mmCIF file of C-alpha atoms in Angstrom:
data_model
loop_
_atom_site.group_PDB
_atom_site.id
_atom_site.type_symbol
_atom_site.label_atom_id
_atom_site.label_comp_id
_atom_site.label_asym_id
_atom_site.label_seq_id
_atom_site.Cartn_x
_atom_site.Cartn_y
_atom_site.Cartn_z
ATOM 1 C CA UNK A 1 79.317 126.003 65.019
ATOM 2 C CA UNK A 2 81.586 129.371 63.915
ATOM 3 C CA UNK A 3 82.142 128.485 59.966
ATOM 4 C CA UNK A 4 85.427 128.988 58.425
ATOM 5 C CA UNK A 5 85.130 131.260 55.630
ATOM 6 C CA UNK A 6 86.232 134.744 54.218
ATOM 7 C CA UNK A 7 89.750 136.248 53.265
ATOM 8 C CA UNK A 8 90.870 136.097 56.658
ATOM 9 C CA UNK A 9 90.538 132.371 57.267
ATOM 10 C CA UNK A 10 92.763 131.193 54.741
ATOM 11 C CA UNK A 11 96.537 130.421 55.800
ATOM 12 C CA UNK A 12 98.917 133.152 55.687
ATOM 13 C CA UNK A 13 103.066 132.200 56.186
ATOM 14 C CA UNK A 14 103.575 134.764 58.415
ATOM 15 C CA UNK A 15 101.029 133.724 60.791
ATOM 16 C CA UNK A 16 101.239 130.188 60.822
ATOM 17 C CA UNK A 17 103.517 127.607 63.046
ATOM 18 C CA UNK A 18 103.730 124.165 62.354
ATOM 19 C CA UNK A 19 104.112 120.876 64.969
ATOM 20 C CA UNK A 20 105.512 117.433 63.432
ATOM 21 C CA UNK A 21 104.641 114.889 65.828
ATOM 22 C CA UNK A 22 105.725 111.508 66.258
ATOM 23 C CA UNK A 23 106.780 110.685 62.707
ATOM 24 C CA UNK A 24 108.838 107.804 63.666
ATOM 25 C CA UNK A 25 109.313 103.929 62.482
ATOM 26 C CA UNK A 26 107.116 102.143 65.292
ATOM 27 C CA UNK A 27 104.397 104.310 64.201
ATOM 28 C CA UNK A 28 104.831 104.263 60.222
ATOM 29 C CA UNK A 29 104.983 100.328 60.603
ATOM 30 C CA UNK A 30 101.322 100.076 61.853
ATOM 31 C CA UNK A 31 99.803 103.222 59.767
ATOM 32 C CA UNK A 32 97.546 101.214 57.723
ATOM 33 C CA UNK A 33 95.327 104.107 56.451
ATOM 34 C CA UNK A 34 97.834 105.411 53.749
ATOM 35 C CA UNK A 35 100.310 103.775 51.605
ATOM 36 C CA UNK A 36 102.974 104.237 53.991
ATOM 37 C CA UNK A 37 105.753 105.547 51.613
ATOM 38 C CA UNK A 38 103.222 108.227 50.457
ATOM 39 C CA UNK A 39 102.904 109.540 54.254
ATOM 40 C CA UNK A 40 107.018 109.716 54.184
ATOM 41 C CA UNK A 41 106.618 111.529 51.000
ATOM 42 C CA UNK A 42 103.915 114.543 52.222
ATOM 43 C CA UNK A 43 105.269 114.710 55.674
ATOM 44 C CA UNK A 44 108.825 115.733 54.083
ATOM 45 C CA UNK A 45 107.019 117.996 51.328
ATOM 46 C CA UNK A 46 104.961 119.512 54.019
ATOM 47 C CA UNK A 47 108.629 120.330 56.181
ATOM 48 C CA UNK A 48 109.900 121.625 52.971
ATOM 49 C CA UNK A 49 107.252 124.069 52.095
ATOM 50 C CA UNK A 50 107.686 125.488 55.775
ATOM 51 C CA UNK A 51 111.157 125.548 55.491
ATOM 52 C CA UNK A 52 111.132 127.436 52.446
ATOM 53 C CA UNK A 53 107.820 129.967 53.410
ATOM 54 C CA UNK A 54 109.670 130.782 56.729
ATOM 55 C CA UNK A 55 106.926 129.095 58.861
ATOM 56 C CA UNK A 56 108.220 127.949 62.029
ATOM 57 C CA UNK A 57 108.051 124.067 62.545
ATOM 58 C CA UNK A 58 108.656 122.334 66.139
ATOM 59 C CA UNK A 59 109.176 118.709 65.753
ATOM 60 C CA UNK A 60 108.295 116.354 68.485
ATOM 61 C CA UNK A 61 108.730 112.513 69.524
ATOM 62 C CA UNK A 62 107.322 109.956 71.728
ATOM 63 C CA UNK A 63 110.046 107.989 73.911
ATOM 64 C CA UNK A 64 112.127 108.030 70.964
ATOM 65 C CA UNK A 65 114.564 105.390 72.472
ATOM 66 C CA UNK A 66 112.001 103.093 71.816
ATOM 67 C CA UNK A 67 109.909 104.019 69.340
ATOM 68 C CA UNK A 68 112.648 105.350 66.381
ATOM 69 C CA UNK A 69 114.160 108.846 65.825
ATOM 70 C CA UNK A 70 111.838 111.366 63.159
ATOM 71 C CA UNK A 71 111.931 110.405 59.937
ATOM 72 C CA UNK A 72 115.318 111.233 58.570
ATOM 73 C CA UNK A 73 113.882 112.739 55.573
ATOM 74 C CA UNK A 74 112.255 115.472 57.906
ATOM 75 C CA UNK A 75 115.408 116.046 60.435
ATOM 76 C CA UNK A 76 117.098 116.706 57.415
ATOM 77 C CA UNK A 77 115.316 119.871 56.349
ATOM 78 C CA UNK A 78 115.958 121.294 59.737
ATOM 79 C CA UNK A 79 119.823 120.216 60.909
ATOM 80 C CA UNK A 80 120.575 120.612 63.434
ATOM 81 C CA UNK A 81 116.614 121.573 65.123
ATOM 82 C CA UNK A 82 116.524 119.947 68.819
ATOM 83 C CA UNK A 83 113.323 117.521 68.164
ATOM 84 C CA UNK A 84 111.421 117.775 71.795
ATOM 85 C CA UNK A 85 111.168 113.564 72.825
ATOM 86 C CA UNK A 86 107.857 113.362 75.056
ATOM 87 C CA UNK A 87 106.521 111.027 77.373
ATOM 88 C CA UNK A 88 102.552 112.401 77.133
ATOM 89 C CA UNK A 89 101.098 110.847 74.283
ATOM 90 C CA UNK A 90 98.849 114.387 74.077
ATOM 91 C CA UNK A 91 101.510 116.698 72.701
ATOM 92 C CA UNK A 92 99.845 119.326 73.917
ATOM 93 C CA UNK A 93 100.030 118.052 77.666
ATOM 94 C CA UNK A 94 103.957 118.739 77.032
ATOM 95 C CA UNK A 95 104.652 122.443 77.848
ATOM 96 C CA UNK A 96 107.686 122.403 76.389
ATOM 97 C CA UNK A 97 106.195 122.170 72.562
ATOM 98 C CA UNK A 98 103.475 124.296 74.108
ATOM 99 C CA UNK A 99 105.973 127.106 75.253
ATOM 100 C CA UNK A 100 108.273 126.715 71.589
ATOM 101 C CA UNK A 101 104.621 126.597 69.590
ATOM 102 C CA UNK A 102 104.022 130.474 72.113
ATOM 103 C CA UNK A 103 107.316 131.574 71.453
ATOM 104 C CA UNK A 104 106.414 132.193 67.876
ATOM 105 C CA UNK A 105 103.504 134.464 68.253
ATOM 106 C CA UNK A 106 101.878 132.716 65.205
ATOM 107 C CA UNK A 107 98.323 131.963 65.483
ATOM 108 C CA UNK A 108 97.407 129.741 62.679
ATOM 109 C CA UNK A 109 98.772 126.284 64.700
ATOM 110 C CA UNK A 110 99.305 123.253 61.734
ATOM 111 C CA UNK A 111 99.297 119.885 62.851
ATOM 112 C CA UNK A 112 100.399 116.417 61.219
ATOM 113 C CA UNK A 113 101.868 113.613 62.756
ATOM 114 C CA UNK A 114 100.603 109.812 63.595
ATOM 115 C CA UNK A 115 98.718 108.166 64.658
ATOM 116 C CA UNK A 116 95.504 110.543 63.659
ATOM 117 C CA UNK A 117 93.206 108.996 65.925
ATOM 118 C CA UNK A 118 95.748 109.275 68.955
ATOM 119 C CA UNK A 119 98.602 111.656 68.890
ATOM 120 C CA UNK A 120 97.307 114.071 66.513
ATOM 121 C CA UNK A 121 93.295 113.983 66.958
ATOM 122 C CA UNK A 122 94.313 114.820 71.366
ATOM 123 C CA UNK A 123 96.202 118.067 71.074
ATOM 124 C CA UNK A 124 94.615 119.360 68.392
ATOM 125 C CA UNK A 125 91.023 119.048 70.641
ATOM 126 C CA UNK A 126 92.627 120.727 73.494
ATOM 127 C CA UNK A 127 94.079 123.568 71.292
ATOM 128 C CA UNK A 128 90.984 124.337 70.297
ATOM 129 C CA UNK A 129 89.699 124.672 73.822
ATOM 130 C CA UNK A 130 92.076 127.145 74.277
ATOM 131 C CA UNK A 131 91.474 129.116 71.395
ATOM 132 C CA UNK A 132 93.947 128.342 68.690
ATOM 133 C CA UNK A 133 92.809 128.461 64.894
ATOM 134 C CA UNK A 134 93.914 124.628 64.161
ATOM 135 C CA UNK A 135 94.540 122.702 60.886
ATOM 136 C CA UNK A 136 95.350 119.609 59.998
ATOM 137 C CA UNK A 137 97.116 118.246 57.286
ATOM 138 C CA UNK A 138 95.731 115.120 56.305
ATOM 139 C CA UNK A 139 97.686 113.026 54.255
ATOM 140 C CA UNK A 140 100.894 113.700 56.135
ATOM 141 C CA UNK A 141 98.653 112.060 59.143
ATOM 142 C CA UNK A 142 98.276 108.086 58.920
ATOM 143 C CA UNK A 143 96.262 105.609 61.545
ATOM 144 C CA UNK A 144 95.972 102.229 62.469
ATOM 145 C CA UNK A 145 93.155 101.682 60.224
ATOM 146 C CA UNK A 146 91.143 103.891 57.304
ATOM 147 C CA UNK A 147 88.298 103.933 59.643
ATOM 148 C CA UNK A 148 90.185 105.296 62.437
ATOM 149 C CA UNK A 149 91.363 107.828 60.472
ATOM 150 C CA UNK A 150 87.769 108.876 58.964
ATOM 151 C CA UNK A 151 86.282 108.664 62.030
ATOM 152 C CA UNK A 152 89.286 110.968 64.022
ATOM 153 C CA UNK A 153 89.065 113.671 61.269
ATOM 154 C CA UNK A 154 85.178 114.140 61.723
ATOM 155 C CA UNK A 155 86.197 114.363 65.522
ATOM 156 C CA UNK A 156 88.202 117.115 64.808
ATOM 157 C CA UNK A 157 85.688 118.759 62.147
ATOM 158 C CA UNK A 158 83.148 118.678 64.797
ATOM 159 C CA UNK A 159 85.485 120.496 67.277
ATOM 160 C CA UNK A 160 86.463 122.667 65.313
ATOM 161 C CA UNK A 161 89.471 121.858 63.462
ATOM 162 C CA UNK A 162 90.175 123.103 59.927
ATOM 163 C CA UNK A 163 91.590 120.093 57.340
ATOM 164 C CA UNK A 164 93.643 119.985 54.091
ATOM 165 C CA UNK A 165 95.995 118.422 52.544
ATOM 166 C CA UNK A 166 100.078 119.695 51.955
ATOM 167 C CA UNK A 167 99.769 120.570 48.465
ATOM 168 C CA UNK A 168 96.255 122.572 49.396
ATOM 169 C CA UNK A 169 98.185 124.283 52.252
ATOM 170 C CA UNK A 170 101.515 125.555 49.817
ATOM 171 C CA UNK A 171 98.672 126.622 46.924
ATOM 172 C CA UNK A 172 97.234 128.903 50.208
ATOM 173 C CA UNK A 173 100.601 130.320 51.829
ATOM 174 C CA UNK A 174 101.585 130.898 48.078
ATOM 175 C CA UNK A 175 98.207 132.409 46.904
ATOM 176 C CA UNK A 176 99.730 134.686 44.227
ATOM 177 C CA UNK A 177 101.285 133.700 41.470
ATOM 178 C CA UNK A 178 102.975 136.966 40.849
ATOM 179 C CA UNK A 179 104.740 136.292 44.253
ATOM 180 C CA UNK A 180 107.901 135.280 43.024
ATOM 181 C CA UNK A 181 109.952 135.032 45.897
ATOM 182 C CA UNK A 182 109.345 130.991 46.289
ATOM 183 C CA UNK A 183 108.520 130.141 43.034
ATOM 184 C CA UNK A 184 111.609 128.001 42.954
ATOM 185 C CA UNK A 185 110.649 126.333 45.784
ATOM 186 C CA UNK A 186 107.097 125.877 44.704
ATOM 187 C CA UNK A 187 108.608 124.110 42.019
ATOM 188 C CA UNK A 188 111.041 121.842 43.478
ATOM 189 C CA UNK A 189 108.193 120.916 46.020
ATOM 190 C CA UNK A 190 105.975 120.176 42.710
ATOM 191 C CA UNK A 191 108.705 117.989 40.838
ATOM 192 C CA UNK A 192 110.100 116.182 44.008
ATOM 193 C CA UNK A 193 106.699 115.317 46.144
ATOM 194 C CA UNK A 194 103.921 115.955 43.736
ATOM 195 C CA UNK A 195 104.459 113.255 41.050
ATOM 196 C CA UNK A 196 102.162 113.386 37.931
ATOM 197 C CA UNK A 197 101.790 116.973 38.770
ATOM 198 C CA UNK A 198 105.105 117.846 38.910
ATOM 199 C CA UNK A 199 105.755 116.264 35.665
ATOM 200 C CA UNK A 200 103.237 117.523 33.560
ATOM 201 C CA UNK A 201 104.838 120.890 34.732
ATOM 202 C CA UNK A 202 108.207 120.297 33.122
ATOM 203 C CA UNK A 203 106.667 118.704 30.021
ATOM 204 C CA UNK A 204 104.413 122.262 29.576
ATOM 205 C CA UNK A 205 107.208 123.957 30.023
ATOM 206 C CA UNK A 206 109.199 121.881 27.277
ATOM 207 C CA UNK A 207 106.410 122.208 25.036
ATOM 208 C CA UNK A 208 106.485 126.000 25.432
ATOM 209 C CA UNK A 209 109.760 126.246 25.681
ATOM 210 C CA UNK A 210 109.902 128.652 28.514
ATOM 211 C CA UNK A 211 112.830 128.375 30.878
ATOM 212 C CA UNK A 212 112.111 126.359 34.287
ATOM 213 C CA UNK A 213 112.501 128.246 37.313
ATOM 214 C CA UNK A 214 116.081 127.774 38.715
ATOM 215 C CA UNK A 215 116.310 124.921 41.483
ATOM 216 C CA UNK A 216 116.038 126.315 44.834
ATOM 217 C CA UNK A 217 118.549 126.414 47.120
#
């Protein structure tokens, strides 16, 4: 096994891309690994926090027709964004995500979607094969059972795949907190999808009385 670890393995925003898959109704209505309004609420954080670090996201659906447009919450960060509606359940059987996921020239290829043990756990496998440094974002994921989706992360452990969780992956693209050029962001992302955290943010900052960062825009 090559081990992740050392400066260069941690998530950089100019080097990584990131693939929504298949967050539609049918699927959320049978995601029984996560409370399902939580998995609405990390997916959308984790399309914000792209949006706002300038990471490129491609967003991609199973026989939508059938199975429910993308969360609205998520098609609403990106209006306008063509969402690429698949027949192959392996996303990365589809060359059209595979050519828009190329077009970027970002390396660092992020992954959530549902089910994990399906539609996420197959194309991040085969992107692996082929080379690509692969994470996956946990709980924006959800699956058919908590076992499935235990069991489809240390899949993609053993294959390779790197795993964290949205607020884990913003802490990494942000890294400094001297970079200022997000902090608004940062903070909206804390208030809006981060609950108790978020929170206890604006109360320290009452306490101290220091102005909060203006919302972002």
């Amino acid at each position: 096994m090559t081990f992740r670890n050392g400066l260069s393995s941690l998530l950089r925003p100019e080097d990584s891309v990131l693939v929504l898959i298949d967050h539609q109704p049918f699927q959320l209505a049978n995601v029984n690994s996560h409370d399902p309004h939580m998995v609405v609420n990390h997916a959308t954080a984790l399309a914000k926090a792209a949006k706002a670090y300038g990471v490129p996201t491609i967003l991609t659906s199973v026989i939508a027709d059938r199975g429910g447009l993308l969360f609205p919450q998520i098609t609403d960060v990106f209006p306008g964004q063509e969402v690429i509606d698949r027949t192959f359940i392996n996303t990365w059987e589809d060359r059209k995500v595979v050519d828009a996921v190329k077009a970027t020239g970002r390396k660092q290829l992020i992954i959530a979607g549902l089910y994990t043990e399906i539609c996420v756990a197959m194309p991040v496998i085969q992107a692996l094969g082929e080379g690509w440094d692969v994470t996956v974002i946990t709980d924006a994921c959800g699956a058919f059972s908590v076992e499935a989706h235990q069991v489809a992360i240390q899949r993609m452990i053993a294959a390779g795949a790197n795993m964290m969780t949205w607020l884990a992956l913003v802490s990494e693209w942000q890294r400094d907190h001297a970079r200022t050029a997000h902090v608004a962001e940062f903070v909206d992302l804390l208030k809006n999808h981060a609950a108790g955290l978020g929170i206890a943010f604006l109360w320290e900052q009452q306490l101290l009385n220091t102005p909060v960062p203006g919302k972002a825009r």
